[in-house]
GROMACS .gro file of N, CA and C in nm:
model
  252
    1MET      N    1   2.974   4.733  -1.218
    1MET     CA    2   2.976   4.676  -1.115
    1MET      C    3   2.861   4.622  -1.059
    2LYS      N    4   2.727   4.701  -1.092
    2LYS     CA    5   2.614   4.633  -1.067
    2LYS      C    6   2.591   4.494  -1.134
    3MET      N    7   2.625   4.484  -1.265
    3MET     CA    8   2.624   4.383  -1.336
    3MET      C    9   2.680   4.248  -1.310
    4ILE      N   10   2.809   4.295  -1.243
    4ILE     CA   11   2.885   4.187  -1.189
    4ILE      C   12   2.794   4.113  -1.045
    5ILE      N   13   2.765   4.226  -0.983
    5ILE     CA   14   2.694   4.173  -0.850
    5ILE      C   15   2.561   4.096  -0.888
    6LEU      N   16   2.498   4.131  -0.974
    6LEU     CA   17   2.368   4.086  -1.039
    6LEU      C   18   2.411   3.927  -1.083
    7LEU      N   19   2.537   3.915  -1.186
    7LEU     CA   20   2.551   3.801  -1.237
    7LEU      C   21   2.584   3.683  -1.137
    8VAL      N   22   2.671   3.744  -1.026
    8VAL     CA   23   2.735   3.670  -0.905
    8VAL      C   24   2.593   3.613  -0.830
    9CYS      N   25   2.506   3.693  -0.808
    9CYS     CA   26   2.371   3.659  -0.718
    9CYS      C   27   2.329   3.557  -0.799
   10GLY      N   28   2.284   3.569  -0.932
   10GLY     CA   29   2.230   3.459  -1.017
   10GLY      C   30   2.292   3.328  -1.045
   11LEU      N   31   2.437   3.347  -1.051
   11LEU     CA   32   2.505   3.223  -1.036
   11LEU      C   33   2.470   3.178  -0.931
   12ALA      N   34   2.506   3.214  -0.803
   12ALA     CA   35   2.490   3.150  -0.673
   12ALA      C   36   2.345   3.110  -0.636
   13LEU      N   37   2.234   3.175  -0.705
   13LEU     CA   38   2.119   3.097  -0.699
   13LEU      C   39   2.087   2.973  -0.781
   14ILE      N   40   2.171   2.961  -0.886
   14ILE     CA   41   2.127   2.857  -0.971
   14ILE      C   42   2.230   2.739  -0.916
   15LEU      N   43   2.329   2.769  -0.873
   15LEU     CA   44   2.389   2.652  -0.815
   15LEU      C   45   2.342   2.615  -0.668
   16LEU      N   46   2.297   2.689  -0.614
   16LEU     CA   47   2.221   2.631  -0.482
   16LEU      C   48   2.081   2.562  -0.528
   17SER      N   49   2.019   2.615  -0.595
   17SER     CA   50   1.898   2.542  -0.648
   17SER      C   51   1.933   2.405  -0.689
   18GLY      N   52   2.051   2.373  -0.739
   18GLY     CA   53   2.082   2.252  -0.756
   18GLY      C   54   2.105   2.147  -0.666
   19CYS      N   55   2.140   2.204  -0.528
   19CYS     CA   56   2.171   2.154  -0.409
   19CYS      C   57   2.050   2.107  -0.323
   20ALA      N   58   1.931   2.182  -0.366
   20ALA     CA   59   1.797   2.160  -0.292
   20ALA      C   60   1.767   2.044  -0.313
   21GLN      N   61   1.685   1.985  -0.185
   21GLN     CA   62   1.614   1.840  -0.193
   21GLN      C   63   1.492   1.866  -0.260
   22MET      N   64   1.469   1.756  -0.381
   22MET     CA   65   1.378   1.751  -0.407
   22MET      C   66   1.247   1.690  -0.385
   23ARG      N   67   1.277   1.594  -0.298
   23ARG     CA   68   1.170   1.492  -0.261
   23ARG      C   69   1.146   1.509  -0.105
   24PRO      N   70   1.026   1.479  -0.033
   24PRO     CA   71   1.022   1.488   0.106
   24PRO      C   72   1.124   1.411   0.191
   25ILE      N   73   1.173   1.442   0.287
   25ILE     CA   74   1.246   1.393   0.369
   25ILE      C   75   1.225   1.247   0.425
   26ALA      N   76   1.105   1.215   0.464
   26ALA     CA   77   1.032   1.109   0.554
   26ALA      C   78   0.976   1.025   0.391
   27ASN      N   79   0.961   0.893   0.423
   27ASN     CA   80   0.900   0.817   0.341
   27ASN      C   81   0.726   0.833   0.379
   28THR      N   82   0.673   0.877   0.259
   28THR     CA   83   0.524   0.873   0.270
   28THR      C   84   0.468   0.746   0.329
   29ARG      N   85   0.502   0.633   0.292
   29ARG     CA   86   0.447   0.497   0.352
   29ARG      C   87   0.482   0.503   0.507
   30ASN      N   88   0.588   0.551   0.556
   30ASN     CA   89   0.614   0.509   0.695
   30ASN      C   90   0.520   0.613   0.762
   31ASN      N   91   0.511   0.748   0.705
   31ASN     CA   92   0.423   0.830   0.752
   31ASN      C   93   0.270   0.774   0.797
   32GLU      N   94   0.219   0.753   0.666
   32GLU     CA   95   0.092   0.655   0.681
   32GLU      C   96   0.085   0.564   0.771
   33ASP      N   97   0.204   0.479   0.771
   33ASP     CA   98   0.204   0.377   0.913
   33ASP      C   99   0.179   0.418   1.034
   34SER      N  100   0.277   0.519   1.066
   34SER     CA  101   0.284   0.585   1.187
   34SER      C  102   0.179   0.650   1.230
   35ALA      N  103   0.073   0.708   1.126
   35ALA     CA  104  -0.048   0.812   1.155
   35ALA      C  105  -0.133   0.711   1.195
   36GLU      N  106  -0.156   0.609   1.093
   36GLU     CA  107  -0.243   0.486   1.157
   36GLU      C  108  -0.251   0.423   1.275
   37LEU      N  109  -0.111   0.395   1.324
   37LEU     CA  110  -0.078   0.346   1.448
   37LEU      C  111  -0.108   0.456   1.574
   38HIS      N  112  -0.058   0.586   1.546
   38HIS     CA  113  -0.053   0.697   1.643
   38HIS      C  114  -0.246   0.733   1.675
   39SER      N  115  -0.327   0.715   1.560
   39SER     CA  116  -0.473   0.744   1.562
   39SER      C  117  -0.531   0.632   1.646
   40THR      N  118  -0.468   0.518   1.679
   40THR     CA  119  -0.541   0.428   1.747
   40THR      C  120  -0.530   0.449   1.899
   41ASP      N  121  -0.608   0.417   1.995
   41ASP     CA  122  -0.602   0.426   2.120
   41ASP      C  123  -0.499   0.353   2.171
   42PRO      N  124  -0.409   0.377   2.248
   42PRO     CA  125  -0.279   0.259   2.308
   42PRO      C  126  -0.357   0.178   2.401
   43ASN      N  127  -0.481   0.188   2.450
   43ASN     CA  128  -0.523   0.110   2.543
   43ASN      C  129  -0.601   0.000   2.487
   44ASN      N  130  -0.637   0.010   2.351
   44ASN     CA  131  -0.712  -0.072   2.267
   44ASN      C  132  -0.606  -0.188   2.228
   45HIS      N  133  -0.615  -0.288   2.305
   45HIS     CA  134  -0.485  -0.415   2.260
   45HIS      C  135  -0.554  -0.450   2.125
   46ASN      N  136  -0.679  -0.478   2.117
   46ASN     CA  137  -0.717  -0.567   1.984
   46ASN      C  138  -0.673  -0.477   1.851
   47THR      N  139  -0.689  -0.340   1.834
   47THR     CA  140  -0.652  -0.276   1.741
   47THR      C  141  -0.494  -0.258   1.723
   48VAL      N  142  -0.410  -0.246   1.820
   48VAL     CA  143  -0.280  -0.246   1.824
   48VAL      C  144  -0.224  -0.384   1.768
   49ALA      N  145  -0.267  -0.475   1.842
   49ALA     CA  146  -0.236  -0.628   1.792
   49ALA      C  147  -0.248  -0.648   1.636
   50LYS      N  148  -0.386  -0.613   1.600
   50LYS     CA  149  -0.435  -0.637   1.464
   50LYS      C  150  -0.322  -0.547   1.360
   51HIS      N  151  -0.265  -0.439   1.404
   51HIS     CA  152  -0.199  -0.352   1.330
   51HIS      C  153  -0.052  -0.443   1.294
   52TYR      N  154   0.005  -0.490   1.408
   52TYR     CA  155   0.120  -0.563   1.418
   52TYR      C  156   0.125  -0.673   1.339
   53GLU      N  157   0.010  -0.760   1.349
   53GLU     CA  158  -0.024  -0.898   1.263
   53GLU      C  159  -0.011  -0.852   1.135
   54ASP      N  160  -0.092  -0.761   1.105
   54ASP     CA  161  -0.100  -0.727   0.941
   54ASP      C  162   0.046  -0.681   0.911
   55MET      N  163   0.112  -0.603   0.980
   55MET     CA  164   0.260  -0.577   0.944
   55MET      C  165   0.330  -0.700   0.904
   56ALA      N  166   0.318  -0.786   1.012
   56ALA     CA  167   0.370  -0.908   0.990
   56ALA      C  168   0.348  -1.008   0.900
   57ASN      N  169   0.215  -0.994   0.857
   57ASN     CA  170   0.172  -1.047   0.735
   57ASN      C  171   0.227  -1.021   0.596
   58GLU      N  172   0.252  -0.883   0.620
   58GLU     CA  173   0.308  -0.799   0.463
   58GLU      C  174   0.419  -0.855   0.492
   59MET      N  175   0.515  -0.849   0.570
   59MET     CA  176   0.687  -0.897   0.565
   59MET      C  177   0.678  -1.055   0.533
   60LYS      N  178   0.582  -1.139   0.582
   60LYS     CA  179   0.577  -1.275   0.506
   60LYS      C  180   0.580  -1.275   0.371
   61LEU      N  181   0.460  -1.209   0.325
   61LEU     CA  182   0.447  -1.182   0.184
   61LEU      C  183   0.577  -1.163   0.108
   62LYS      N  184   0.651  -1.056   0.152
   62LYS     CA  185   0.773  -1.019   0.096
   62LYS      C  186   0.876  -1.133   0.123
   63LEU      N  187   0.901  -1.196   0.214
   63LEU     CA  188   0.983  -1.299   0.238
   63LEU      C  189   0.948  -1.408   0.128
   64ARG      N  190   0.842  -1.450   0.106
   64ARG     CA  191   0.814  -1.545   0.006
   64ARG      C  192   0.845  -1.490  -0.146
   65ALA      N  193   0.817  -1.393  -0.143
   65ALA     CA  194   0.846  -1.317  -0.292
   65ALA      C  195   1.014  -1.311  -0.321
   66LYS      N  196   1.098  -1.321  -0.206
   66LYS     CA  197   1.211  -1.304  -0.224
   66LYS      C  198   1.285  -1.451  -0.206
   67LYS      N  199   1.213  -1.554  -0.156
   67LYS     CA  200   1.268  -1.685  -0.158
   67LYS      C  201   1.312  -1.737  -0.301
   68LYS      N  202   1.200  -1.729  -0.397
   68LYS     CA  203   1.233  -1.779  -0.522
   68LYS      C  204   1.359  -1.720  -0.582
   69PRO      N  205   1.374  -1.607  -0.581
   69PRO     CA  206   1.506  -1.559  -0.657
   69PRO      C  207   1.635  -1.587  -0.594
   70LEU      N  208   1.625  -1.612  -0.459
   70LEU     CA  209   1.734  -1.657  -0.367
   70LEU      C  210   1.768  -1.822  -0.433
   71ALA      N  211   1.684  -1.886  -0.423
   71ALA     CA  212   1.695  -2.016  -0.458
   71ALA      C  213   1.741  -2.051  -0.563
   72GLU      N  214   1.706  -1.951  -0.667
   72GLU     CA  215   1.755  -1.972  -0.812
   72GLU      C  216   1.921  -1.911  -0.815
   73TYR      N  217   1.934  -1.804  -0.732
   73TYR     CA  218   2.080  -1.758  -0.709
   73TYR      C  219   2.159  -1.875  -0.646
   74GLU      N  220   2.138  -1.934  -0.564
   74GLU     CA  221   2.206  -2.035  -0.460
   74GLU      C  222   2.207  -2.155  -0.577
   75GLU      N  223   2.133  -2.204  -0.645
   75GLU     CA  224   2.112  -2.290  -0.750
   75GLU      C  225   2.212  -2.284  -0.859
   76HIS      N  226   2.215  -2.180  -0.932
   76HIS     CA  227   2.296  -2.135  -1.019
   76HIS      C  228   2.390  -2.030  -0.986
   77SER      N  229   2.479  -2.039  -0.882
   77SER     CA  230   2.560  -1.928  -0.880
   77SER      C  231   2.666  -1.891  -0.941
   78TYR      N  232   2.707  -1.997  -1.063
   78TYR     CA  233   2.793  -1.944  -1.152
   78TYR      C  234   2.755  -1.865  -1.268
   79TYR      N  235   2.619  -1.843  -1.256
   79TYR     CA  236   2.572  -1.730  -1.371
   79TYR      C  237   2.627  -1.596  -1.291
   80TYR      N  238   2.644  -1.571  -1.173
   80TYR     CA  239   2.666  -1.475  -1.119
   80TYR      C  240   2.820  -1.440  -1.062
   81LYS      N  241   2.894  -1.543  -1.127
   81LYS     CA  242   3.047  -1.551  -1.089
   81LYS      C  243   3.075  -1.538  -0.958
   82ARG      N  244   2.980  -1.630  -0.851
   82ARG     CA  245   3.000  -1.645  -0.735
   82ARG      C  246   3.091  -1.759  -0.700
   83LYS      N  247   3.200  -1.757  -0.638
   83LYS     CA  248   3.293  -1.844  -0.607
   83LYS      C  249   3.253  -1.911  -0.496
   84GLU      N  250   3.257  -2.029  -0.457
   84GLU     CA  251   3.209  -2.099  -0.356
   84GLU      C  252   3.309  -2.206  -0.283
   0.00000   0.00000   0.00000
């Protein structure tokens, strides 16, 4: 009887460990950005403005990087079996 209980407990532990989350819930990049923003004084307009300008410039760079593949996709849509 004790062997069965031990076996069931061990099996339950193995099955539940497979359901455990292996990575942090929040993205670390988002945590760094929010920590950087919260560490600045909200009354310091220049620092807050610079933070958002930097974020906007980062998004512009990402947009430029995505425009080339998009243009290629739109120009050669038949490669991707897209019907127009």
